[in-house]
PDB file of C-alpha atoms in Angstrom:
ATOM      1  CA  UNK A   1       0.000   0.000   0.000  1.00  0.00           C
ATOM      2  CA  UNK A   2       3.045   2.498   0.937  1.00  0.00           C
ATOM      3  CA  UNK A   3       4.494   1.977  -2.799  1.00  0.00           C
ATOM      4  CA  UNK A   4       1.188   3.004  -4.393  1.00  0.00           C
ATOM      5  CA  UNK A   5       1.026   6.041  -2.594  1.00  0.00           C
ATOM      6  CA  UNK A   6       4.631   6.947  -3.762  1.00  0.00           C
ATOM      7  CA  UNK A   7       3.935   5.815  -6.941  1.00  0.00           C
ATOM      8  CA  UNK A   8       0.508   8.278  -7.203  1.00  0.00           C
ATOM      9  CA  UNK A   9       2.728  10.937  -5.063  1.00  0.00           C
ATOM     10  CA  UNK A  10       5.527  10.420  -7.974  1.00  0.00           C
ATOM     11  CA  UNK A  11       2.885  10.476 -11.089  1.00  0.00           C
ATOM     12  CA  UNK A  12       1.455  14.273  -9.616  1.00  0.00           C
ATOM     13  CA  UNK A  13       5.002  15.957  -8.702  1.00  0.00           C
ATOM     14  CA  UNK A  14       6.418  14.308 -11.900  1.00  0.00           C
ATOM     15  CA  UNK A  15       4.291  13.446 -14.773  1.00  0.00           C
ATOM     16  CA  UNK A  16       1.458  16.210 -14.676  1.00  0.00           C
ATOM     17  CA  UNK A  17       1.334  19.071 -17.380  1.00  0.00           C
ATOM     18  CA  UNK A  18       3.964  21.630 -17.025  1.00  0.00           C
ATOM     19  CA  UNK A  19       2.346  25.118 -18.036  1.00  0.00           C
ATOM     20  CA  UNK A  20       5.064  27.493 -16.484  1.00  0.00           C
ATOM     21  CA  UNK A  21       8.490  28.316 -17.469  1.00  0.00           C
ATOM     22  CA  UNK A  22      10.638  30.248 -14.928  1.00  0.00           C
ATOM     23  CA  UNK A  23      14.301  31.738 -15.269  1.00  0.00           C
ATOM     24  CA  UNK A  24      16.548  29.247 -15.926  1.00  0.00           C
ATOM     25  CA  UNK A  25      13.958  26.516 -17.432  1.00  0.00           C
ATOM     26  CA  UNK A  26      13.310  26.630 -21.473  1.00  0.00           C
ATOM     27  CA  UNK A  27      11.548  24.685 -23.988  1.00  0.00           C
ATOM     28  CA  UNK A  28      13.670  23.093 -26.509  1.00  0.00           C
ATOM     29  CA  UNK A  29      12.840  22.673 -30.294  1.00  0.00           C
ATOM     30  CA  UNK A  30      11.606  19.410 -30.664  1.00  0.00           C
ATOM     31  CA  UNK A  31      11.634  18.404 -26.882  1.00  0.00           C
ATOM     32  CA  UNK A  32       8.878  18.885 -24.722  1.00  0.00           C
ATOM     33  CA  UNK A  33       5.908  21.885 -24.772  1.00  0.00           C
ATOM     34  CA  UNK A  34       3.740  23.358 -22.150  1.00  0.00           C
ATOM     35  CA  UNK A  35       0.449  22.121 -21.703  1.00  0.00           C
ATOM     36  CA  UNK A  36      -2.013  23.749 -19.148  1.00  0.00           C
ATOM     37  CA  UNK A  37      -3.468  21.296 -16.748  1.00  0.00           C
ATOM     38  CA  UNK A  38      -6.723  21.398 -18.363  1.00  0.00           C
ATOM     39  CA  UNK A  39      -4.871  20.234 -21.743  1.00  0.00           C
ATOM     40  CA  UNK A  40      -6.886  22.978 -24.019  1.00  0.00           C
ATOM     41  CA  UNK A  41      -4.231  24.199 -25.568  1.00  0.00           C
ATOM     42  CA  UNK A  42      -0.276  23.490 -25.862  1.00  0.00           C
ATOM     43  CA  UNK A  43       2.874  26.036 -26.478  1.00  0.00           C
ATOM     44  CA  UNK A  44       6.337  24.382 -28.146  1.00  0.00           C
ATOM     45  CA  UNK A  45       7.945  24.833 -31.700  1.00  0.00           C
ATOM     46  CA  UNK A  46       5.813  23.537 -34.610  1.00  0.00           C
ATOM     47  CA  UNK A  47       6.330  23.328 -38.352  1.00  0.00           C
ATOM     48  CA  UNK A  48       3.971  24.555 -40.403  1.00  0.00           C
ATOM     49  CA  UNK A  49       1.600  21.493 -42.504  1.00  0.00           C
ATOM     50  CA  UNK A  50       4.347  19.407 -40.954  1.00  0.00           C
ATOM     51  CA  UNK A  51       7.341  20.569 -43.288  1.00  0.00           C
ATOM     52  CA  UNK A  52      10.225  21.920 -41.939  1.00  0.00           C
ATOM     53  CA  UNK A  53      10.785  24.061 -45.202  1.00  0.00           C
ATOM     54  CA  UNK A  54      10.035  27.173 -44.208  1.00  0.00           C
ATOM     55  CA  UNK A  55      11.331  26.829 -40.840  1.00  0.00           C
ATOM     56  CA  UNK A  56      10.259  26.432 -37.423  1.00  0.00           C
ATOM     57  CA  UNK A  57       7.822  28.729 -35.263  1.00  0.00           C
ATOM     58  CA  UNK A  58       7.125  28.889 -31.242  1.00  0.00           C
ATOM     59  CA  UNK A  59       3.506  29.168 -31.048  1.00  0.00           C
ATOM     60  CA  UNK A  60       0.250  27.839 -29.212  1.00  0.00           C
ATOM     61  CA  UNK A  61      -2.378  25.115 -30.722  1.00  0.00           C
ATOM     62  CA  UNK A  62      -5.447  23.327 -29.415  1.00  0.00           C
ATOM     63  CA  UNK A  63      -3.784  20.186 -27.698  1.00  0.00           C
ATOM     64  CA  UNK A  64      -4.248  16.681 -29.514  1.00  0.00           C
ATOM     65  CA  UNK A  65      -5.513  18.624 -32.769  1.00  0.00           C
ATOM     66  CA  UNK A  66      -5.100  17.048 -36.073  1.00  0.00           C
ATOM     67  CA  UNK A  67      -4.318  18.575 -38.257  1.00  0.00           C
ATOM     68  CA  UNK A  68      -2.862  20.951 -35.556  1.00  0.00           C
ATOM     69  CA  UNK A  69      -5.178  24.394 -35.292  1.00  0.00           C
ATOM     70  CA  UNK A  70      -2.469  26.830 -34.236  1.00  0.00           C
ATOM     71  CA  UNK A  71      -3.565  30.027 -32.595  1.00  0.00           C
ATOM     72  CA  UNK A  72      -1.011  32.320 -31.525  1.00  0.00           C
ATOM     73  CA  UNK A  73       2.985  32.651 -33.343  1.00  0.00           C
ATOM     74  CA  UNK A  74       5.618  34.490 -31.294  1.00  0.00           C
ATOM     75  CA  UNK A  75       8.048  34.410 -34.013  1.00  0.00           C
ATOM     76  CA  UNK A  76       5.520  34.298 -37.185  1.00  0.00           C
ATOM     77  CA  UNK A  77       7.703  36.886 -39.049  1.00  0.00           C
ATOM     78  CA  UNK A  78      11.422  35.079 -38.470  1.00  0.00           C
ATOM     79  CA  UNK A  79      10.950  31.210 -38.314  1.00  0.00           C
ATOM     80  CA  UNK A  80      14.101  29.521 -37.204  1.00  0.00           C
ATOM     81  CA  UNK A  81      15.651  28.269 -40.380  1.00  0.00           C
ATOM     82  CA  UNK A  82      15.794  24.013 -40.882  1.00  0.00           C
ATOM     83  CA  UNK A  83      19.263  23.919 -40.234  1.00  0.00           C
ATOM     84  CA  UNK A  84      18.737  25.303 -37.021  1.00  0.00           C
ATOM     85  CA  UNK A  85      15.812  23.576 -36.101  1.00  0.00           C
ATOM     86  CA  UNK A  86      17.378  21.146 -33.501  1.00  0.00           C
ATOM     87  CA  UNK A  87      18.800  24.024 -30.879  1.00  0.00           C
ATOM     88  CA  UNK A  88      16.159  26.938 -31.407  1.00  0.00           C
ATOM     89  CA  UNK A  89      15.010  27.599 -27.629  1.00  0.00           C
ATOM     90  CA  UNK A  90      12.389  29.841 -25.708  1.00  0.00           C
ATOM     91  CA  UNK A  91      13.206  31.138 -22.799  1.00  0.00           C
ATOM     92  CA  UNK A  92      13.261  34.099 -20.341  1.00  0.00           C
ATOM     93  CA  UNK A  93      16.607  35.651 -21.013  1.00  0.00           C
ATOM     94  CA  UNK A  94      18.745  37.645 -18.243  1.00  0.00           C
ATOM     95  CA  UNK A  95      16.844  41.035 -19.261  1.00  0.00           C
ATOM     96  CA  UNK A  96      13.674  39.283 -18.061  1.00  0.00           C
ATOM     97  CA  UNK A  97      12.619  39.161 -21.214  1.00  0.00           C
ATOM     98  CA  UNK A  98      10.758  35.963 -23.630  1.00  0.00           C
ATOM     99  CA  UNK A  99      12.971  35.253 -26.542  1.00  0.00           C
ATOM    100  CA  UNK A 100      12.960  33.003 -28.996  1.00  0.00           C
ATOM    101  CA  UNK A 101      16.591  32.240 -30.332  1.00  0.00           C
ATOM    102  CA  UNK A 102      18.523  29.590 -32.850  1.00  0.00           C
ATOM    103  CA  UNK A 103      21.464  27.507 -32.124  1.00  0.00           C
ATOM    104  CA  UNK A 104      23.729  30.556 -32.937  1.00  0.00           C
ATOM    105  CA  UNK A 105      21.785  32.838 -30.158  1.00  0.00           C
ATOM    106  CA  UNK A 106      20.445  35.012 -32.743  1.00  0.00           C
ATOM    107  CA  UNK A 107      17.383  36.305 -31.981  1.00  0.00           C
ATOM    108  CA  UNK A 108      14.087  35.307 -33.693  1.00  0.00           C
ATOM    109  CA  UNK A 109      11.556  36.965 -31.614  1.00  0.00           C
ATOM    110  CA  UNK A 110      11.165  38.530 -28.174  1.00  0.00           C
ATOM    111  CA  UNK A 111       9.316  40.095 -25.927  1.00  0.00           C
ATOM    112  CA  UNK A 112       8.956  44.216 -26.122  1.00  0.00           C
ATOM    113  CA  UNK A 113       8.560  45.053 -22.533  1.00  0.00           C
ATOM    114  CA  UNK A 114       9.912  47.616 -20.444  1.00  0.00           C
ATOM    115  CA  UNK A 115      10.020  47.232 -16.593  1.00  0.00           C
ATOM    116  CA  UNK A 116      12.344  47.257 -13.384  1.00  0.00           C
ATOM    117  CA  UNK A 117      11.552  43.845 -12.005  1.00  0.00           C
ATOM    118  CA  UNK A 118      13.932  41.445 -11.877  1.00  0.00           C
ATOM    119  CA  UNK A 119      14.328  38.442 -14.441  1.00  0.00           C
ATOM    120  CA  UNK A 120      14.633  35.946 -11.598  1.00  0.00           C
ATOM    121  CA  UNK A 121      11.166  37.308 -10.530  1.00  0.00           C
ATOM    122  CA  UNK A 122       9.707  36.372 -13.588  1.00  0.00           C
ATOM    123  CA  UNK A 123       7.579  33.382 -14.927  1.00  0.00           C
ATOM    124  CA  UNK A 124       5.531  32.503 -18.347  1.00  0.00           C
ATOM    125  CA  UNK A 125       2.374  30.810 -17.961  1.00  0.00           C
ATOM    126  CA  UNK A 126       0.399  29.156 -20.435  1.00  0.00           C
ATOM    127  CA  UNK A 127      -3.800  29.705 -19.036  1.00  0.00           C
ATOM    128  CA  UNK A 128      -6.311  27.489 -19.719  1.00  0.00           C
ATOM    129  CA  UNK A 129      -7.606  29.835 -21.866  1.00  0.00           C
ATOM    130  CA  UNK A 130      -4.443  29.996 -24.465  1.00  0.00           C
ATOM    131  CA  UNK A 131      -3.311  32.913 -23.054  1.00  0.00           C
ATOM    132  CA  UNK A 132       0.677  33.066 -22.464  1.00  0.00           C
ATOM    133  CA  UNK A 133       1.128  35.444 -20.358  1.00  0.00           C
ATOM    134  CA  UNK A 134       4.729  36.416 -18.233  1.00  0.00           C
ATOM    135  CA  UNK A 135       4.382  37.816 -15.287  1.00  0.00           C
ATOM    136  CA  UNK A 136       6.171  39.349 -11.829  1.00  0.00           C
ATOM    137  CA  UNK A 137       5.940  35.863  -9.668  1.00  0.00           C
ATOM    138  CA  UNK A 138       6.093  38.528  -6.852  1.00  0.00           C
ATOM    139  CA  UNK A 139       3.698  40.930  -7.534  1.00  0.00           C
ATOM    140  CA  UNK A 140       1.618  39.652  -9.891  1.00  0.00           C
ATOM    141  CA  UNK A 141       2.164  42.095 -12.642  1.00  0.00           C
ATOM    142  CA  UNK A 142       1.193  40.859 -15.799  1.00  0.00           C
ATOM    143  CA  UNK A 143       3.937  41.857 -18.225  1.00  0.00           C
ATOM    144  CA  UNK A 144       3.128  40.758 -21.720  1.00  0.00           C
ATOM    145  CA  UNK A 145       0.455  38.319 -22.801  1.00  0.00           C
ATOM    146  CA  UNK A 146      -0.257  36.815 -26.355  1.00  0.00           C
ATOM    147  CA  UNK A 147      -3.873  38.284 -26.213  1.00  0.00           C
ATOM    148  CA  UNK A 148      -2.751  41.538 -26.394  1.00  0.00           C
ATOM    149  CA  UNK A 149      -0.403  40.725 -29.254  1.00  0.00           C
ATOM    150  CA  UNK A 150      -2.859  38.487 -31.356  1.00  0.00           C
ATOM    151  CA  UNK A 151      -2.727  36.957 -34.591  1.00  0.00           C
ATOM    152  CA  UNK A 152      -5.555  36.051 -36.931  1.00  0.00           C
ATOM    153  CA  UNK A 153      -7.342  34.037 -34.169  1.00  0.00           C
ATOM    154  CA  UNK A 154      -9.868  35.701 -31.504  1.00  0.00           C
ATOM    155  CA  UNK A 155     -10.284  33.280 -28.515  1.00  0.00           C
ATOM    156  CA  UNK A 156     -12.697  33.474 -25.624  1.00  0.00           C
ATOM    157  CA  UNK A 157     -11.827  36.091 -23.001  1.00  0.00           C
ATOM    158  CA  UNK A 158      -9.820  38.316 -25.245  1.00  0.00           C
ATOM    159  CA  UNK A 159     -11.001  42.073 -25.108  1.00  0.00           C
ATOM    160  CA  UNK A 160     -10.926  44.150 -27.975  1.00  0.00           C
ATOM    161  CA  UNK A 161      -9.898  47.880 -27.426  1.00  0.00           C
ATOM    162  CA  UNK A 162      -8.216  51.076 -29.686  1.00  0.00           C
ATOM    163  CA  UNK A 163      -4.944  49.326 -28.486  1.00  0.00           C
ATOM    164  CA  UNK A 164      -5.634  45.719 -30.519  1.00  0.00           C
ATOM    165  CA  UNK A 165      -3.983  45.395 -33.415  1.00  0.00           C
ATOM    166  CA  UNK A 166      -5.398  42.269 -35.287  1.00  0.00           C
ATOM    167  CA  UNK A 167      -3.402  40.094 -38.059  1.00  0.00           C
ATOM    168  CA  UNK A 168      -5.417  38.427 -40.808  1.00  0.00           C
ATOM    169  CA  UNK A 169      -4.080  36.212 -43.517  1.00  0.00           C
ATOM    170  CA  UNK A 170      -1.604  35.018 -41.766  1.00  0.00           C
ATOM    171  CA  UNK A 171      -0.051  31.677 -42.701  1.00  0.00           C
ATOM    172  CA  UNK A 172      -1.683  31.231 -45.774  1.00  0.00           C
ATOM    173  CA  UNK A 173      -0.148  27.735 -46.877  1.00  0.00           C
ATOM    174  CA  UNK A 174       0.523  27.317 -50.704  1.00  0.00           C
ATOM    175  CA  UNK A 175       2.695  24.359 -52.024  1.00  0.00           C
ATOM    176  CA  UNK A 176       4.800  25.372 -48.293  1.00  0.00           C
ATOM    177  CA  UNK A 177       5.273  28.922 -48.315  1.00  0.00           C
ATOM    178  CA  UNK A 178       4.328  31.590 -46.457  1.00  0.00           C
ATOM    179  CA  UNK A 179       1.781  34.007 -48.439  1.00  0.00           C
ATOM    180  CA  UNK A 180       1.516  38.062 -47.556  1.00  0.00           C
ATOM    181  CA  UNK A 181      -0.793  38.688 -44.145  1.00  0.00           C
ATOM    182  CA  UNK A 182      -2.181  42.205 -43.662  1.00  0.00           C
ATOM    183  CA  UNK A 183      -2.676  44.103 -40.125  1.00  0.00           C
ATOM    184  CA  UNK A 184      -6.281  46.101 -39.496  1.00  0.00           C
TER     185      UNK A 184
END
């Protein structure tokens, strides 16, 4: 009876969804992704139709979809390039900023905040809504969140203001490459 408790003790602490990154932690390209505890939706790297071609984006996509329903790209206008595809990483870098970077460091999207807390205060959390937002662990001071910089999908619980700036057209797929999207 004392080993099934460990083992149900072990299976919570170990092998439940992880839906927060914190300083120091990153998702790898092609290793694991964050999955919110409800498993809606999931955040790792992704090729687009499933060909590496045109590179390789971060984004967030309904979990378990097939053919995967993507609904939010961080680096939509600078995929990581094939031949970097196995050492692209996301992370929150020493300026407390969410970056998305290649096996050479260079950066391929990142976060455009402005703030005096401290990176080591910081952690990204993917909501059960699909909302990544980072945040002050401390305070609670949401710093950035993807539904404030959308894409062509509106999800439940985003707010439209003056200050929303939506993308449509974006990732129109023909023969694997990326067509023209327009902002409103």
């Amino acid at each position: 009876m004392l080993h099934a408790f460990f083992f149900f003790l072990y299976s919570v602490l170990y092998c439940s969804a992880r839906d927060t990154i914190t300083p120091g932690d990153w998702l790898r390209n092609g290793g694991k992704t964050l999955v919110f505890v409800g498993k809606a939706f999931e955040l790792g790297f992704f090729d687009p139709n499933g060909s590496s071609e045109i590179g390789r984006f971060m984004g967030i996509w309904y979990y378990m979809s097939k053919p995967r329903k993507v609904v939010w790209v961080a680096n939509r206008d600078n995929p990581i390039q094939h031949s970097d595809t196995p050492s692209g990483v996301f992370s929150i870098k020493e300026d407390g900023k969410l970056k998305v970077l290649d096996g050479d460091r260079a950066v391929h999207w990142y976060s455009d905040i402005k703030t005096s807390s401290s990176s080591a205060r910081r952690v990204v959390k993917l909501m059960d809504s699909g909302n990544l937002v980072l945040s002050d662990n401390i305070s609670g001071e949401i710093l950035l969140e993807s539904f404030r910089n959308t894409t062509n999908t509106f999800l439940a619980g985003m707010k439209m203001d003056e200050t929303l700036t939506l993308t449509v057209g974006l990732f129109k797929f023909i023969y694997g490459l990326i067509c023209d999207y327009y902002v409103l």
